[in-house]
Short mmCIF file of C-alpha atoms in Angstrom, two decimals:
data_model
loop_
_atom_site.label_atom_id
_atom_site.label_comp_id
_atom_site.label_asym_id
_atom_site.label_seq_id
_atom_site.Cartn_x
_atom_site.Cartn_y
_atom_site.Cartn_z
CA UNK S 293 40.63 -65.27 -21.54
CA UNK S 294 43.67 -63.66 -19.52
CA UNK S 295 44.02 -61.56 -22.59
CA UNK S 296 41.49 -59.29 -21.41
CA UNK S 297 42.38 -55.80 -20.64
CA UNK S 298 41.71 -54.59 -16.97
CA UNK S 299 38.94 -52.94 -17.18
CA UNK S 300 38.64 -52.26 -13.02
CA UNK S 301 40.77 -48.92 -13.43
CA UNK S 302 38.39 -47.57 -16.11
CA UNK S 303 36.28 -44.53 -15.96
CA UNK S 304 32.76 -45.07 -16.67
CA UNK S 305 32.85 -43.17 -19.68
CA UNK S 306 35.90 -45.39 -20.78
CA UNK S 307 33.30 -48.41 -20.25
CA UNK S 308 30.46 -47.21 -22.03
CA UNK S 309 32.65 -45.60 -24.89
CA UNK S 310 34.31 -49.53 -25.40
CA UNK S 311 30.80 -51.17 -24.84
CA UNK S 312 29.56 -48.43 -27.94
CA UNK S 313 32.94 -50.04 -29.99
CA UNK S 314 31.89 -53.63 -29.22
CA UNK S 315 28.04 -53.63 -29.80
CA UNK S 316 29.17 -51.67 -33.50
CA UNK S 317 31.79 -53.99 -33.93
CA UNK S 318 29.42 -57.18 -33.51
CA UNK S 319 26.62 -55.05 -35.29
CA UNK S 320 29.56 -54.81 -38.66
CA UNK S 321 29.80 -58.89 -38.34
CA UNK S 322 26.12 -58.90 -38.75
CA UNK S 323 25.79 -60.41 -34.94
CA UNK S 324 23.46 -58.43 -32.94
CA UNK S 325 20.59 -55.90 -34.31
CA UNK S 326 19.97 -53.30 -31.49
CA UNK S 327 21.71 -51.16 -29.65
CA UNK S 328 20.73 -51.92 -26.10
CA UNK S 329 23.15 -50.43 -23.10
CA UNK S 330 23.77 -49.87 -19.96
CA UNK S 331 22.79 -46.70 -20.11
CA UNK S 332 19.38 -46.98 -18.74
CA UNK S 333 20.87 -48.21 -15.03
CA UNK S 334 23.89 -45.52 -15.32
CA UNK S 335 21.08 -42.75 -15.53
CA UNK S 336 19.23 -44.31 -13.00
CA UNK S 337 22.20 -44.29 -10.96
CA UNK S 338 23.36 -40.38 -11.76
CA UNK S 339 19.86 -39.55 -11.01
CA UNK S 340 19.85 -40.98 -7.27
CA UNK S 341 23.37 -39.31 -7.11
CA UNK S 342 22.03 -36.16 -7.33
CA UNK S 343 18.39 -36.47 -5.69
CA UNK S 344 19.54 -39.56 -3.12
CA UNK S 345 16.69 -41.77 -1.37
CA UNK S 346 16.06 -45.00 -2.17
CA UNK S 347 17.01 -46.63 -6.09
CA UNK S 348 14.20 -48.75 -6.14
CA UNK S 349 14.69 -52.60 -7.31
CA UNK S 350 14.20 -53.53 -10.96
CA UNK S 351 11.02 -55.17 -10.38
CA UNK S 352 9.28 -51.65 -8.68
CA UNK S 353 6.92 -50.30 -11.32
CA UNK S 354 6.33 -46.76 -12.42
CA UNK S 355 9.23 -45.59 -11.09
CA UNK S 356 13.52 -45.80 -10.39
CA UNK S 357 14.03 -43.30 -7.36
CA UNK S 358 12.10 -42.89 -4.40
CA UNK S 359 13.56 -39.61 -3.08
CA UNK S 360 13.89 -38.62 0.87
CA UNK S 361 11.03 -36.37 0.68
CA UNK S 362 9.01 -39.77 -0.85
CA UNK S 363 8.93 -38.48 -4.62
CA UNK S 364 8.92 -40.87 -7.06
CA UNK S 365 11.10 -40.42 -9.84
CA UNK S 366 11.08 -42.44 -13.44
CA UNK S 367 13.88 -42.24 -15.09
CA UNK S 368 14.74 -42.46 -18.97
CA UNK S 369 17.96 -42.28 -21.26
CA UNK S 370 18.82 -41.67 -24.63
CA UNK S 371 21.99 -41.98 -26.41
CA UNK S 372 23.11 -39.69 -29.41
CA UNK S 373 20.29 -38.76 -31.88
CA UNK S 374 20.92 -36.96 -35.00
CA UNK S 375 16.84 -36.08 -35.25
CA UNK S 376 15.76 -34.18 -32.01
CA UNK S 377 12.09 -36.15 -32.70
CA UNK S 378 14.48 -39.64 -31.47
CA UNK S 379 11.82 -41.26 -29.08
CA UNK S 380 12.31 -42.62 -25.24
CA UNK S 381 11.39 -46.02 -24.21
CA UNK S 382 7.96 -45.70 -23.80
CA UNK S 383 5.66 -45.22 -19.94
CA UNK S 384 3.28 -47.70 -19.69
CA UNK S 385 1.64 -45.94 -16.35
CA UNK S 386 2.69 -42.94 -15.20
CA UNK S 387 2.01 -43.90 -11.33
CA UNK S 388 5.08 -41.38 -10.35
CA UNK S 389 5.88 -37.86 -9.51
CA UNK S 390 7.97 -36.74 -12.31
CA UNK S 391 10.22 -38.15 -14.78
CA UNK S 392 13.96 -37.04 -15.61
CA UNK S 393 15.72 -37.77 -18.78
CA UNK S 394 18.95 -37.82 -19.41
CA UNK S 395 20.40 -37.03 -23.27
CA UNK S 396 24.18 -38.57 -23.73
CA UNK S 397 26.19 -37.74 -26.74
CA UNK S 398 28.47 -40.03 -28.70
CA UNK S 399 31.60 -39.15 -26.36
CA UNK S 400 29.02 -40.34 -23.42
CA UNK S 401 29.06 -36.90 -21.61
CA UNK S 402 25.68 -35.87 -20.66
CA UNK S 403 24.33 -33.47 -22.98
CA UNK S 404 21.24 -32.36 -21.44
CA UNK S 405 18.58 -33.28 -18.68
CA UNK S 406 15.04 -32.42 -18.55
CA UNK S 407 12.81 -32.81 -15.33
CA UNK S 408 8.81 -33.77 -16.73
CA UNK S 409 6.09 -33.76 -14.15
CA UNK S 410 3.95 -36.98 -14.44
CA UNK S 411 0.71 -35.13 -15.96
CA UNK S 412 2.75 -33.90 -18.69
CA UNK S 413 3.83 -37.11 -19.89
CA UNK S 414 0.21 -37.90 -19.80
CA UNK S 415 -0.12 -35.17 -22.70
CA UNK S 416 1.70 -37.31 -25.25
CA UNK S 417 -0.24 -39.74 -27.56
CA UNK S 418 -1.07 -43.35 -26.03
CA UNK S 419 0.54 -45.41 -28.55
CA UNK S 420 -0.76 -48.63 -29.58
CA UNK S 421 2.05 -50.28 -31.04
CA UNK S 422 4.31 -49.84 -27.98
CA UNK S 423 1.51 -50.25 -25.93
CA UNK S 424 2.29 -47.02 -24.10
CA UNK S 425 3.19 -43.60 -24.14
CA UNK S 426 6.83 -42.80 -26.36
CA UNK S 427 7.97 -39.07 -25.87
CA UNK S 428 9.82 -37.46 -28.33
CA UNK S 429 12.97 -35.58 -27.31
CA UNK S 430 11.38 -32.39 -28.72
CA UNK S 431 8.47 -33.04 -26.60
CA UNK S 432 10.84 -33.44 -23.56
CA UNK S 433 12.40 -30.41 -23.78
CA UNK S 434 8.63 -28.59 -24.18
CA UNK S 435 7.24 -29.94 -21.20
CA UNK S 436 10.23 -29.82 -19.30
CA UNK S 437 12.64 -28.31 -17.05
CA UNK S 438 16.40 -28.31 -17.26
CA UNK S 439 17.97 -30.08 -14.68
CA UNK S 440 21.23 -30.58 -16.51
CA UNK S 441 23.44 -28.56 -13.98
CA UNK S 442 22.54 -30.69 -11.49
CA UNK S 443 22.43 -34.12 -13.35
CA UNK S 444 26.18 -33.31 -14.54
CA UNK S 445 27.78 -32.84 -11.40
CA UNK S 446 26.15 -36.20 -10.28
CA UNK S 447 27.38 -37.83 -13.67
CA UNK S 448 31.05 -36.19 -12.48
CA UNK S 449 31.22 -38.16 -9.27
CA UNK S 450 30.11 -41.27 -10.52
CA UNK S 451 33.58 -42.59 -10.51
CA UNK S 452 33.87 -41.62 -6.93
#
């Protein structure tokens, strides 16, 4: 495999832009089905960029960030939608503080960020399917406040 590109000098926008190309690529041949990403971790990690504290391990539950003040953040990330109703992975408890999601577009810049308290999130309809509760992006932005400022000048010194 030393045809590989070098992919160590890459912005992470460069990364998840060729990661979108490959997982459509192997989607055209009919290989793979979804569209999972690393976009969940990335926003996790933008999100403790710009609050700091403590990203929590994979296997905490209820929440990503535990911030120096000890607020407990859960964070969530969507790619490009066309339908503003496009749904987040859904919150099975919502033992946390508040919950920030982020909204990329197709170029991966961050397109918006909304800050939910917990008790909000609460609000939306317990879903029995997903076993939890699925918030629409429209229901997001209604509950929510924009943190988007602040979320994209973390997401600009994430290549450091």
């Amino acid at each position: 495999m030393n045809d590989l590109p070098d992919l160590t000098a890459l912005p992470v926008r460069s990364l998840l832009l060729l990661e979108a190309s490959i997982v459509k690529e192997l989607q055209r041949r009919e290989l793979v089905r979804t569209n999972n990403k690393p976009l969940g971790d990335i926003a996790e990690h933008i999100v403790w960029l710009a609050r700091g504290g403590v990203l929590e391990p994979t296997s905490t539950k209820s929440h990503d960030i535990t911030t120096p003040t000890g607020q407990r953040i859960q964070v969530k990330a969507m790619g490009v939608r066309t339908v503003a109703g496009g749904k987040f992975s859904p919150f099975r408890s919502t033992d946390f503080d508040t919950a920030i999601f982020l909204v990329f577009d197709a170029a991966f810049d961050l397109a918006e960020a909304w800050e939910v308290e917990a008790v909000r999130i609460e609000e939306v309809t317990l879903s029995a399917h997903v076993r939890g509760r699925q918030p629409t992006l429209n229901q997001v932005r209604a509950f929510g406040a924009s943190v988007t400022a602040e979320m994209q000048a973390a997401y600009a010194r994430i290549d450091g």
